[in-house]
mmCIF file of C-alpha atoms in Angstrom:
data_model
loop_
_atom_site.group_PDB
_atom_site.id
_atom_site.type_symbol
_atom_site.label_atom_id
_atom_site.label_comp_id
_atom_site.label_asym_id
_atom_site.label_seq_id
_atom_site.Cartn_x
_atom_site.Cartn_y
_atom_site.Cartn_z
ATOM 1 C CA UNK A 15 -18.486 0.752 -15.450
ATOM 2 C CA UNK A 16 -19.105 1.532 -11.774
ATOM 3 C CA UNK A 17 -21.223 -1.558 -11.154
ATOM 4 C CA UNK A 18 -18.872 -3.779 -13.129
ATOM 5 C CA UNK A 19 -15.863 -2.634 -11.122
ATOM 6 C CA UNK A 20 -17.446 -2.385 -7.667
ATOM 7 C CA UNK A 21 -20.035 -5.155 -8.079
ATOM 8 C CA UNK A 22 -18.102 -7.698 -6.038
ATOM 9 C CA UNK A 23 -17.461 -5.111 -3.330
ATOM 10 C CA UNK A 24 -21.169 -4.272 -3.110
ATOM 11 C CA UNK A 25 -22.006 -7.987 -2.947
ATOM 12 C CA UNK A 26 -19.342 -8.596 -0.268
ATOM 13 C CA UNK A 27 -20.732 -5.702 1.764
ATOM 14 C CA UNK A 28 -24.296 -7.007 1.642
ATOM 15 C CA UNK A 29 -23.245 -10.577 2.448
ATOM 16 C CA UNK A 30 -20.794 -9.522 5.150
ATOM 17 C CA UNK A 31 -23.205 -7.223 6.950
ATOM 18 C CA UNK A 32 -25.965 -9.830 6.744
ATOM 19 C CA UNK A 33 -23.633 -12.472 8.194
ATOM 20 C CA UNK A 34 -22.564 -10.091 10.952
ATOM 21 C CA UNK A 35 -26.188 -9.416 11.814
ATOM 22 C CA UNK A 36 -26.977 -13.129 12.001
ATOM 23 C CA UNK A 37 -23.895 -14.076 14.061
ATOM 24 C CA UNK A 38 -23.543 -11.106 16.383
ATOM 25 C CA UNK A 39 -26.755 -9.093 16.099
ATOM 26 C CA UNK A 40 -27.057 -5.345 15.628
ATOM 27 C CA UNK A 41 -23.941 -4.630 17.656
ATOM 28 C CA UNK A 42 -21.827 -6.921 15.495
ATOM 29 C CA UNK A 43 -23.310 -5.420 12.337
ATOM 30 C CA UNK A 44 -22.356 -1.928 13.527
ATOM 31 C CA UNK A 45 -18.816 -3.003 14.462
ATOM 32 C CA UNK A 46 -18.228 -4.667 11.087
ATOM 33 C CA UNK A 47 -19.486 -1.539 9.324
ATOM 34 C CA UNK A 48 -17.166 0.699 11.365
ATOM 35 C CA UNK A 49 -14.198 -1.583 10.660
ATOM 36 C CA UNK A 50 -14.940 -1.418 6.930
ATOM 37 C CA UNK A 51 -14.932 2.377 6.986
ATOM 38 C CA UNK A 52 -11.736 2.373 9.067
ATOM 39 C CA UNK A 53 -9.936 0.174 6.534
ATOM 40 C CA UNK A 54 -11.038 2.314 3.567
ATOM 41 C CA UNK A 55 -9.980 5.566 5.245
ATOM 42 C CA UNK A 56 -6.574 4.188 6.250
ATOM 43 C CA UNK A 57 -5.839 2.531 2.896
ATOM 44 C CA UNK A 58 -7.149 4.969 0.288
ATOM 45 C CA UNK A 59 -3.601 6.031 -0.573
ATOM 46 C CA UNK A 60 -2.793 2.331 -1.036
ATOM 47 C CA UNK A 61 -5.298 2.205 -3.905
ATOM 48 C CA UNK A 62 -3.540 5.052 -5.709
ATOM 49 C CA UNK A 63 -0.116 3.453 -5.299
ATOM 50 C CA UNK A 64 -1.436 0.076 -6.431
ATOM 51 C CA UNK A 65 -3.056 1.646 -9.484
ATOM 52 C CA UNK A 66 0.272 3.096 -10.562
ATOM 53 C CA UNK A 67 1.703 -0.434 -10.641
ATOM 54 C CA UNK A 68 -1.381 -2.323 -11.790
ATOM 55 C CA UNK A 69 -1.813 -0.215 -14.942
ATOM 56 C CA UNK A 70 1.424 -1.750 -16.235
ATOM 57 C CA UNK A 71 -0.118 -5.229 -16.035
ATOM 58 C CA UNK A 72 -2.486 -6.880 -18.497
ATOM 59 C CA UNK A 73 -6.193 -7.630 -17.768
ATOM 60 C CA UNK A 74 -5.370 -11.204 -16.736
ATOM 61 C CA UNK A 75 -3.117 -10.091 -13.897
ATOM 62 C CA UNK A 76 -5.590 -7.398 -12.934
ATOM 63 C CA UNK A 77 -8.130 -10.187 -12.432
ATOM 64 C CA UNK A 78 -5.586 -12.174 -10.411
ATOM 65 C CA UNK A 79 -5.130 -9.099 -8.234
ATOM 66 C CA UNK A 80 -8.874 -8.955 -7.614
ATOM 67 C CA UNK A 81 -9.337 -12.692 -6.976
ATOM 68 C CA UNK A 82 -6.247 -14.383 -5.544
ATOM 69 C CA UNK A 83 -5.003 -11.037 -4.272
ATOM 70 C CA UNK A 84 -8.132 -10.373 -2.239
ATOM 71 C CA UNK A 85 -7.940 -13.841 -0.698
ATOM 72 C CA UNK A 86 -4.404 -13.074 0.433
ATOM 73 C CA UNK A 87 -5.481 -9.654 1.701
ATOM 74 C CA UNK A 88 -8.547 -10.845 3.619
ATOM 75 C CA UNK A 89 -7.573 -14.284 4.906
ATOM 76 C CA UNK A 90 -3.817 -13.825 4.921
ATOM 77 C CA UNK A 91 -3.315 -10.381 6.411
ATOM 78 C CA UNK A 92 -6.604 -9.787 8.244
ATOM 79 C CA UNK A 93 -7.120 -13.259 9.742
ATOM 80 C CA UNK A 94 -3.961 -15.388 9.581
ATOM 81 C CA UNK A 95 -1.392 -12.631 10.130
ATOM 82 C CA UNK A 96 -2.498 -11.647 13.675
ATOM 83 C CA UNK A 97 -2.556 -15.327 14.678
ATOM 84 C CA UNK A 98 0.942 -15.881 13.261
ATOM 85 C CA UNK A 99 2.217 -12.839 15.142
ATOM 86 C CA UNK A 100 0.827 -14.250 18.389
ATOM 87 C CA UNK A 101 2.305 -17.682 17.673
ATOM 88 C CA UNK A 102 5.774 -16.208 17.054
ATOM 89 C CA UNK A 103 5.873 -13.692 19.905
ATOM 90 C CA UNK A 104 4.322 -16.026 22.476
ATOM 91 C CA UNK A 105 6.195 -19.078 21.132
ATOM 92 C CA UNK A 106 2.981 -21.011 20.665
ATOM 93 C CA UNK A 107 1.962 -23.609 18.114
ATOM 94 C CA UNK A 108 -0.522 -22.597 15.390
ATOM 95 C CA UNK A 109 -3.382 -24.548 16.999
ATOM 96 C CA UNK A 110 -2.670 -23.029 20.410
ATOM 97 C CA UNK A 111 -2.620 -19.535 18.905
ATOM 98 C CA UNK A 112 -5.961 -20.081 17.167
ATOM 99 C CA UNK A 113 -7.445 -21.487 20.361
ATOM 100 C CA UNK A 114 -6.191 -18.434 22.265
ATOM 101 C CA UNK A 115 -7.709 -16.078 19.676
ATOM 102 C CA UNK A 116 -11.098 -17.753 19.971
ATOM 103 C CA UNK A 117 -11.307 -18.572 23.687
ATOM 104 C CA UNK A 118 -9.126 -15.959 25.409
ATOM 105 C CA UNK A 119 -9.611 -12.806 23.373
ATOM 106 C CA UNK A 120 -8.210 -10.464 26.019
ATOM 107 C CA UNK A 121 -4.899 -12.331 26.209
ATOM 108 C CA UNK A 122 -4.811 -12.617 22.420
ATOM 109 C CA UNK A 123 -5.255 -8.852 22.042
ATOM 110 C CA UNK A 124 -2.528 -8.220 24.609
ATOM 111 C CA UNK A 125 -0.061 -10.439 22.737
ATOM 112 C CA UNK A 126 -0.811 -8.823 19.367
ATOM 113 C CA UNK A 127 -0.470 -5.360 20.888
ATOM 114 C CA UNK A 128 2.867 -6.265 22.486
ATOM 115 C CA UNK A 129 4.145 -7.187 19.010
ATOM 116 C CA UNK A 130 3.320 -3.690 17.734
ATOM 117 C CA UNK A 131 6.917 -2.319 17.957
ATOM 118 C CA UNK A 132 8.198 -5.046 15.631
ATOM 119 C CA UNK A 133 5.264 -4.629 13.229
ATOM 120 C CA UNK A 134 5.572 -0.838 13.209
ATOM 121 C CA UNK A 135 9.330 -0.955 12.561
ATOM 122 C CA UNK A 136 8.986 -3.443 9.701
ATOM 123 C CA UNK A 137 6.078 -1.650 8.044
ATOM 124 C CA UNK A 138 7.414 1.844 8.756
ATOM 125 C CA UNK A 139 10.792 1.227 7.111
ATOM 126 C CA UNK A 140 9.230 -0.616 4.159
ATOM 127 C CA UNK A 141 6.803 2.256 3.480
ATOM 128 C CA UNK A 142 9.510 4.857 4.064
ATOM 129 C CA UNK A 143 11.587 3.239 1.313
ATOM 130 C CA UNK A 144 8.657 3.473 -1.107
ATOM 131 C CA UNK A 145 8.329 7.196 -0.375
ATOM 132 C CA UNK A 146 12.071 7.911 -0.558
ATOM 133 C CA UNK A 147 12.574 6.092 -3.855
ATOM 134 C CA UNK A 148 9.677 8.111 -5.287
ATOM 135 C CA UNK A 149 10.820 11.506 -4.028
ATOM 136 C CA UNK A 150 14.433 10.982 -5.129
ATOM 137 C CA UNK A 151 13.485 10.012 -8.690
ATOM 138 C CA UNK A 152 13.517 12.561 -11.507
ATOM 139 C CA UNK A 153 9.958 12.993 -12.846
ATOM 140 C CA UNK A 154 8.267 14.890 -15.663
ATOM 141 C CA UNK A 155 5.642 16.250 -13.290
ATOM 142 C CA UNK A 156 6.454 17.865 -9.979
ATOM 143 C CA UNK A 157 3.720 18.733 -7.506
ATOM 144 C CA UNK A 158 5.696 20.497 -4.757
ATOM 145 C CA UNK A 159 8.580 21.554 -6.957
ATOM 146 C CA UNK A 160 10.385 23.418 -4.158
ATOM 147 C CA UNK A 161 10.805 20.023 -2.454
ATOM 148 C CA UNK A 162 10.931 17.643 -5.391
ATOM 149 C CA UNK A 163 13.494 19.454 -7.565
ATOM 150 C CA UNK A 164 16.305 19.424 -4.980
ATOM 151 C CA UNK A 165 15.317 15.908 -3.883
ATOM 152 C CA UNK A 166 15.616 14.664 -7.477
ATOM 153 C CA UNK A 167 19.129 16.121 -7.686
ATOM 154 C CA UNK A 168 20.092 14.492 -4.401
ATOM 155 C CA UNK A 169 18.633 11.214 -5.684
ATOM 156 C CA UNK A 170 21.527 10.845 -8.099
ATOM 157 C CA UNK A 171 23.246 9.181 -5.165
ATOM 158 C CA UNK A 172 21.755 5.701 -5.559
ATOM 159 C CA UNK A 173 22.129 4.631 -1.945
ATOM 160 C CA UNK A 174 20.707 7.809 -0.392
ATOM 161 C CA UNK A 175 17.256 6.351 0.313
ATOM 162 C CA UNK A 176 18.832 3.356 2.085
ATOM 163 C CA UNK A 177 21.057 5.631 4.158
ATOM 164 C CA UNK A 178 18.118 7.798 5.253
ATOM 165 C CA UNK A 179 15.984 4.756 6.082
ATOM 166 C CA UNK A 180 18.770 3.271 8.218
ATOM 167 C CA UNK A 181 19.295 6.592 9.994
ATOM 168 C CA UNK A 182 15.537 6.816 10.687
ATOM 169 C CA UNK A 183 15.608 3.251 12.033
ATOM 170 C CA UNK A 184 18.620 3.959 14.232
ATOM 171 C CA UNK A 185 17.021 7.129 15.624
ATOM 172 C CA UNK A 186 13.789 5.225 16.321
ATOM 173 C CA UNK A 187 15.652 2.446 18.114
ATOM 174 C CA UNK A 188 17.550 4.949 20.259
ATOM 175 C CA UNK A 189 14.533 7.097 21.144
ATOM 176 C CA UNK A 190 10.954 5.814 20.917
ATOM 177 C CA UNK A 191 11.983 2.141 21.222
ATOM 178 C CA UNK A 192 13.763 2.548 24.553
ATOM 179 C CA UNK A 193 10.494 2.719 26.479
ATOM 180 C CA UNK A 194 7.518 1.577 24.421
ATOM 181 C CA UNK A 195 3.820 1.942 25.135
ATOM 182 C CA UNK A 196 3.008 -1.548 23.846
ATOM 183 C CA UNK A 197 4.288 -4.278 26.127
ATOM 184 C CA UNK A 198 6.645 -2.006 28.061
ATOM 185 C CA UNK A 199 10.411 -2.256 28.391
ATOM 186 C CA UNK A 200 13.258 -1.579 25.999
ATOM 187 C CA UNK A 201 12.488 -2.822 22.478
ATOM 188 C CA UNK A 202 15.521 -1.310 20.733
ATOM 189 C CA UNK A 203 16.916 -4.644 19.548
ATOM 190 C CA UNK A 204 13.502 -5.802 18.332
ATOM 191 C CA UNK A 205 12.912 -2.569 16.430
ATOM 192 C CA UNK A 206 16.363 -2.689 14.827
ATOM 193 C CA UNK A 207 15.958 -6.306 13.732
ATOM 194 C CA UNK A 208 12.430 -5.764 12.383
ATOM 195 C CA UNK A 209 13.368 -2.549 10.596
ATOM 196 C CA UNK A 210 16.335 -4.201 8.885
ATOM 197 C CA UNK A 211 14.026 -7.055 7.862
ATOM 198 C CA UNK A 212 11.608 -4.515 6.373
ATOM 199 C CA UNK A 213 14.437 -2.846 4.456
ATOM 200 C CA UNK A 214 15.741 -6.161 3.120
ATOM 201 C CA UNK A 215 12.237 -7.231 2.086
ATOM 202 C CA UNK A 216 11.747 -4.004 0.163
ATOM 203 C CA UNK A 217 15.119 -4.216 -1.587
ATOM 204 C CA UNK A 218 14.582 -7.847 -2.609
ATOM 205 C CA UNK A 219 10.987 -7.570 -3.834
ATOM 206 C CA UNK A 220 11.325 -4.133 -5.449
ATOM 207 C CA UNK A 221 14.655 -5.064 -6.989
ATOM 208 C CA UNK A 222 13.366 -8.263 -8.574
ATOM 209 C CA UNK A 223 10.149 -6.670 -9.847
ATOM 210 C CA UNK A 224 12.115 -3.692 -11.212
ATOM 211 C CA UNK A 225 14.543 -5.997 -12.977
ATOM 212 C CA UNK A 226 11.833 -7.959 -14.747
ATOM 213 C CA UNK A 227 9.896 -4.802 -15.557
ATOM 214 C CA UNK A 228 12.997 -3.373 -17.227
ATOM 215 C CA UNK A 229 13.559 -6.598 -19.144
ATOM 216 C CA UNK A 230 9.932 -6.531 -20.258
ATOM 217 C CA UNK A 231 10.268 -2.988 -21.589
ATOM 218 C CA UNK A 232 13.412 -3.953 -23.507
ATOM 219 C CA UNK A 233 11.610 -6.965 -24.937
ATOM 220 C CA UNK A 234 8.651 -4.818 -26.010
ATOM 221 C CA UNK A 235 10.954 -2.504 -27.930
ATOM 222 C CA UNK A 236 12.593 -5.453 -29.658
ATOM 223 C CA UNK A 237 9.170 -6.934 -30.414
ATOM 224 C CA UNK A 238 8.091 -3.806 -32.289
ATOM 225 C CA UNK A 239 11.109 -4.103 -34.568
ATOM 226 C CA UNK A 240 11.065 -7.860 -35.194
ATOM 227 C CA UNK A 241 7.501 -9.088 -34.486
ATOM 228 C CA UNK A 242 7.114 -10.966 -37.775
ATOM 229 C CA UNK A 243 10.454 -12.735 -37.410
ATOM 230 C CA UNK A 244 9.626 -13.977 -33.910
ATOM 231 C CA UNK A 245 6.184 -15.136 -35.007
ATOM 232 C CA UNK A 246 7.707 -17.143 -37.842
ATOM 233 C CA UNK A 247 10.181 -18.808 -35.501
ATOM 234 C CA UNK A 248 7.520 -19.452 -32.863
ATOM 235 C CA UNK A 249 9.693 -17.911 -30.162
ATOM 236 C CA UNK A 250 7.610 -17.551 -26.989
ATOM 237 C CA UNK A 251 10.306 -16.003 -24.817
ATOM 238 C CA UNK A 252 8.545 -12.632 -24.720
ATOM 239 C CA UNK A 253 5.409 -14.198 -23.284
ATOM 240 C CA UNK A 254 7.373 -16.011 -20.604
ATOM 241 C CA UNK A 255 9.247 -12.863 -19.692
ATOM 242 C CA UNK A 256 6.036 -10.900 -19.479
ATOM 243 C CA UNK A 257 4.674 -13.553 -17.146
ATOM 244 C CA UNK A 258 7.690 -13.257 -14.870
ATOM 245 C CA UNK A 259 7.500 -9.480 -14.864
ATOM 246 C CA UNK A 260 3.793 -9.530 -14.045
ATOM 247 C CA UNK A 261 4.293 -12.126 -11.323
ATOM 248 C CA UNK A 262 6.956 -10.132 -9.500
ATOM 249 C CA UNK A 263 4.974 -6.919 -9.836
ATOM 250 C CA UNK A 264 2.020 -8.811 -8.366
ATOM 251 C CA UNK A 265 4.265 -9.984 -5.522
ATOM 252 C CA UNK A 266 5.396 -6.389 -4.983
ATOM 253 C CA UNK A 267 1.749 -5.286 -4.837
ATOM 254 C CA UNK A 268 0.938 -7.883 -2.209
ATOM 255 C CA UNK A 269 3.889 -6.886 -0.029
ATOM 256 C CA UNK A 270 2.845 -3.226 -0.258
ATOM 257 C CA UNK A 271 -0.709 -4.177 0.692
ATOM 258 C CA UNK A 272 0.608 -6.176 3.630
ATOM 259 C CA UNK A 273 2.585 -3.170 4.875
ATOM 260 C CA UNK A 274 -0.479 -0.948 4.588
ATOM 261 C CA UNK A 275 -2.598 -3.452 6.489
ATOM 262 C CA UNK A 276 -0.409 -3.369 9.615
ATOM 263 C CA UNK A 277 -1.885 -0.154 10.985
ATOM 264 C CA UNK A 278 -5.424 -1.256 10.089
ATOM 265 C CA UNK A 279 -5.104 -4.547 11.967
ATOM 266 C CA UNK A 280 -3.580 -2.950 15.043
ATOM 267 C CA UNK A 281 -6.115 -0.085 15.001
ATOM 268 C CA UNK A 282 -8.972 -2.573 14.759
ATOM 269 C CA UNK A 283 -8.220 -3.818 18.260
ATOM 270 C CA UNK A 284 -9.439 -0.452 19.556
ATOM 271 C CA UNK A 285 -12.875 -1.497 18.296
ATOM 272 C CA UNK A 286 -13.001 -5.281 18.800
ATOM 273 C CA UNK A 287 -10.754 -8.217 19.721
ATOM 274 C CA UNK A 288 -12.861 -10.798 17.894
ATOM 275 C CA UNK A 289 -10.656 -12.021 15.037
ATOM 276 C CA UNK A 290 -13.571 -13.153 12.880
ATOM 277 C CA UNK A 291 -15.436 -9.872 13.250
ATOM 278 C CA UNK A 292 -12.181 -8.067 12.534
ATOM 279 C CA UNK A 293 -11.414 -10.122 9.432
ATOM 280 C CA UNK A 294 -14.937 -9.605 8.090
ATOM 281 C CA UNK A 295 -14.957 -5.828 8.578
ATOM 282 C CA UNK A 296 -11.411 -5.217 7.356
ATOM 283 C CA UNK A 297 -11.990 -7.673 4.498
ATOM 284 C CA UNK A 298 -14.963 -5.676 3.221
ATOM 285 C CA UNK A 299 -12.836 -2.537 3.316
ATOM 286 C CA UNK A 300 -10.018 -4.323 1.481
ATOM 287 C CA UNK A 301 -12.466 -5.300 -1.266
ATOM 288 C CA UNK A 302 -13.297 -1.646 -1.889
ATOM 289 C CA UNK A 303 -9.616 -0.714 -2.001
ATOM 290 C CA UNK A 304 -9.045 -3.456 -4.588
ATOM 291 C CA UNK A 305 -12.018 -2.296 -6.675
ATOM 292 C CA UNK A 306 -10.951 1.335 -6.405
ATOM 293 C CA UNK A 307 -7.495 0.387 -7.650
ATOM 294 C CA UNK A 308 -8.924 -1.253 -10.771
ATOM 295 C CA UNK A 309 -11.337 1.659 -11.263
ATOM 296 C CA UNK A 310 -8.442 4.140 -11.249
ATOM 297 C CA UNK A 311 -6.597 2.011 -13.817
ATOM 298 C CA UNK A 312 -9.531 1.545 -16.196
ATOM 299 C CA UNK A 313 -10.566 5.194 -16.042
ATOM 300 C CA UNK A 314 -7.008 6.381 -16.611
ATOM 301 C CA UNK A 315 -7.356 8.610 -13.562
ATOM 302 C CA UNK A 316 -3.634 8.745 -12.843
ATOM 303 C CA UNK A 317 -2.994 9.996 -16.379
ATOM 304 C CA UNK A 318 -5.690 12.651 -16.098
ATOM 305 C CA UNK A 319 -4.800 13.792 -12.578
ATOM 306 C CA UNK A 320 -1.029 13.718 -12.624
ATOM 307 C CA UNK A 321 -0.390 14.746 -9.020
ATOM 308 C CA UNK A 322 -2.441 11.969 -7.428
ATOM 309 C CA UNK A 323 0.542 9.658 -7.230
ATOM 310 C CA UNK A 324 2.525 12.435 -5.577
ATOM 311 C CA UNK A 325 -0.153 12.942 -2.929
ATOM 312 C CA UNK A 326 -0.374 9.203 -2.292
ATOM 313 C CA UNK A 327 3.385 8.891 -1.852
ATOM 314 C CA UNK A 328 3.475 11.842 0.537
ATOM 315 C CA UNK A 329 0.718 10.068 2.458
ATOM 316 C CA UNK A 330 2.898 6.936 2.516
ATOM 317 C CA UNK A 331 5.798 8.973 3.891
ATOM 318 C CA UNK A 332 3.544 10.403 6.591
ATOM 319 C CA UNK A 333 2.227 6.931 7.452
ATOM 320 C CA UNK A 334 5.774 5.581 7.713
ATOM 321 C CA UNK A 335 6.699 8.310 10.196
ATOM 322 C CA UNK A 336 3.463 7.760 12.141
ATOM 323 C CA UNK A 337 4.139 4.027 12.404
ATOM 324 C CA UNK A 338 7.604 4.650 13.827
ATOM 325 C CA UNK A 339 6.243 7.190 16.305
ATOM 326 C CA UNK A 340 3.533 4.759 17.461
ATOM 327 C CA UNK A 341 6.240 2.436 18.743
ATOM 328 C CA UNK A 342 6.023 4.567 21.879
ATOM 329 C CA UNK A 343 3.188 7.064 21.507
ATOM 330 C CA UNK A 344 -0.503 6.496 20.838
ATOM 331 C CA UNK A 345 -1.830 8.328 17.767
ATOM 332 C CA UNK A 346 -5.600 8.295 17.144
ATOM 333 C CA UNK A 347 -6.696 6.351 14.057
ATOM 334 C CA UNK A 348 -8.651 9.356 12.818
ATOM 335 C CA UNK A 349 -5.394 11.340 12.580
ATOM 336 C CA UNK A 350 -3.700 8.609 10.536
ATOM 337 C CA UNK A 351 -6.673 8.361 8.183
ATOM 338 C CA UNK A 352 -7.145 12.123 7.781
ATOM 339 C CA UNK A 353 -3.488 12.762 6.927
ATOM 340 C CA UNK A 354 -3.719 10.476 3.889
ATOM 341 C CA UNK A 355 -7.128 11.744 2.795
ATOM 342 C CA UNK A 356 -6.074 15.412 3.057
ATOM 343 C CA UNK A 357 -2.843 14.914 1.103
ATOM 344 C CA UNK A 358 -4.606 13.021 -1.685
ATOM 345 C CA UNK A 359 -7.428 15.581 -1.785
ATOM 346 C CA UNK A 360 -4.892 18.410 -2.122
ATOM 347 C CA UNK A 361 -3.038 16.598 -4.890
ATOM 348 C CA UNK A 362 -6.324 15.975 -6.704
ATOM 349 C CA UNK A 363 -7.284 19.656 -6.408
ATOM 350 C CA UNK A 364 -3.850 20.661 -7.726
ATOM 351 C CA UNK A 365 -4.325 18.302 -10.673
ATOM 352 C CA UNK A 366 -7.703 19.866 -11.479
ATOM 353 C CA UNK A 367 -6.218 23.363 -11.356
ATOM 354 C CA UNK A 368 -3.360 22.265 -13.605
ATOM 355 C CA UNK A 369 -5.722 20.678 -16.127
ATOM 356 C CA UNK A 370 -7.831 23.845 -16.305
ATOM 357 C CA UNK A 371 -4.749 26.020 -16.672
ATOM 358 C CA UNK A 372 -3.298 23.819 -19.398
ATOM 359 C CA UNK A 373 -6.690 23.599 -21.140
ATOM 360 C CA UNK A 374 -7.079 27.368 -21.122
ATOM 361 C CA UNK A 375 -3.561 27.758 -22.449
ATOM 362 C CA UNK A 376 -4.273 25.313 -25.251
ATOM 363 C CA UNK A 377 -7.578 26.990 -26.173
ATOM 364 C CA UNK A 378 -5.998 30.407 -26.289
ATOM 365 C CA UNK A 379 -3.173 29.365 -28.587
ATOM 366 C CA UNK A 380 -5.203 26.964 -30.668
ATOM 367 C CA UNK A 381 -2.615 24.288 -30.000
ATOM 368 C CA UNK A 382 -2.362 21.396 -27.630
ATOM 369 C CA UNK A 383 -0.724 22.599 -24.397
ATOM 370 C CA UNK A 384 2.773 21.407 -23.637
ATOM 371 C CA UNK A 385 3.541 19.103 -20.708
ATOM 372 C CA UNK A 386 4.697 21.157 -17.738
ATOM 373 C CA UNK A 387 6.340 20.198 -14.492
ATOM 374 C CA UNK A 388 3.552 21.573 -12.320
ATOM 375 C CA UNK A 389 3.895 23.733 -9.202
#
């Protein structure tokens, strides 16, 4: 199971490190290895979130996520994305931007860094919406019930998450964006525009994927009642609908992954400004995150450890706040990575304690323990 799931990641690691050694020597090999570890530490919570979505998809789309999805993650976000950002901010053509990235790495790094306020605002608001929609939803299991119970009641106001996100964006534009560390000057207008774009992107992608997911669930219920009748008529509408639902959930996954990759790409410039070295190291890390996502799905880990999703979403909320703060202030990468790891570790430990408590309760009564809401 482990080799089957992580086999491609192991192979990518061996090939990537060997290529780094050949192209850049021992120093390049070390840098690529460090970048891989950086990406894994910053994106571990991404794997948990992705697993919660991916488990709703069939094996075919899980394979698409591992194949086409990894190409988008590695070449799109880790290689093409920084070049596109430079081309847009510096008003250069694609060829000029690539030439700058290869031949004038210092200037390239400076241009990417100056675009950080826009990237942080877009990604911060997008991730904040993911966290808010989670925390405001009524759930069977509650990890930090003293927070989640009142939040679920407040969540009955459908637009509350949007209101909070807009307030957070407005506060960011009026405070940290007035004098930024990256590029200098007042970036309030840029932060506002990018944050609104992040909010709109979330609402569009999440709304469409949610719509088709709901339609798919309705179709599944109807299929259980009239499967023989549909088979006799040769009606393939359910298959087409499932395909649409899976496609938009896949699109949602890719947008989430893109938002998570922002901090990894920017943080990588603290280690190297070579785009190919960066893409190779971050790409290896992205492979492990993809494999870990599938591993969590196939092992049913999220069903067994019910608070993992809670911990991951709290980590997303923390990352969203950190991204908005970094518009002006420098925050060490180790802090960003540790926040997510600690929150997920605590949620895992809470899940283990709950499972033991429920198991003991079931053994004592001789019956299967009831589902509880947790802490």
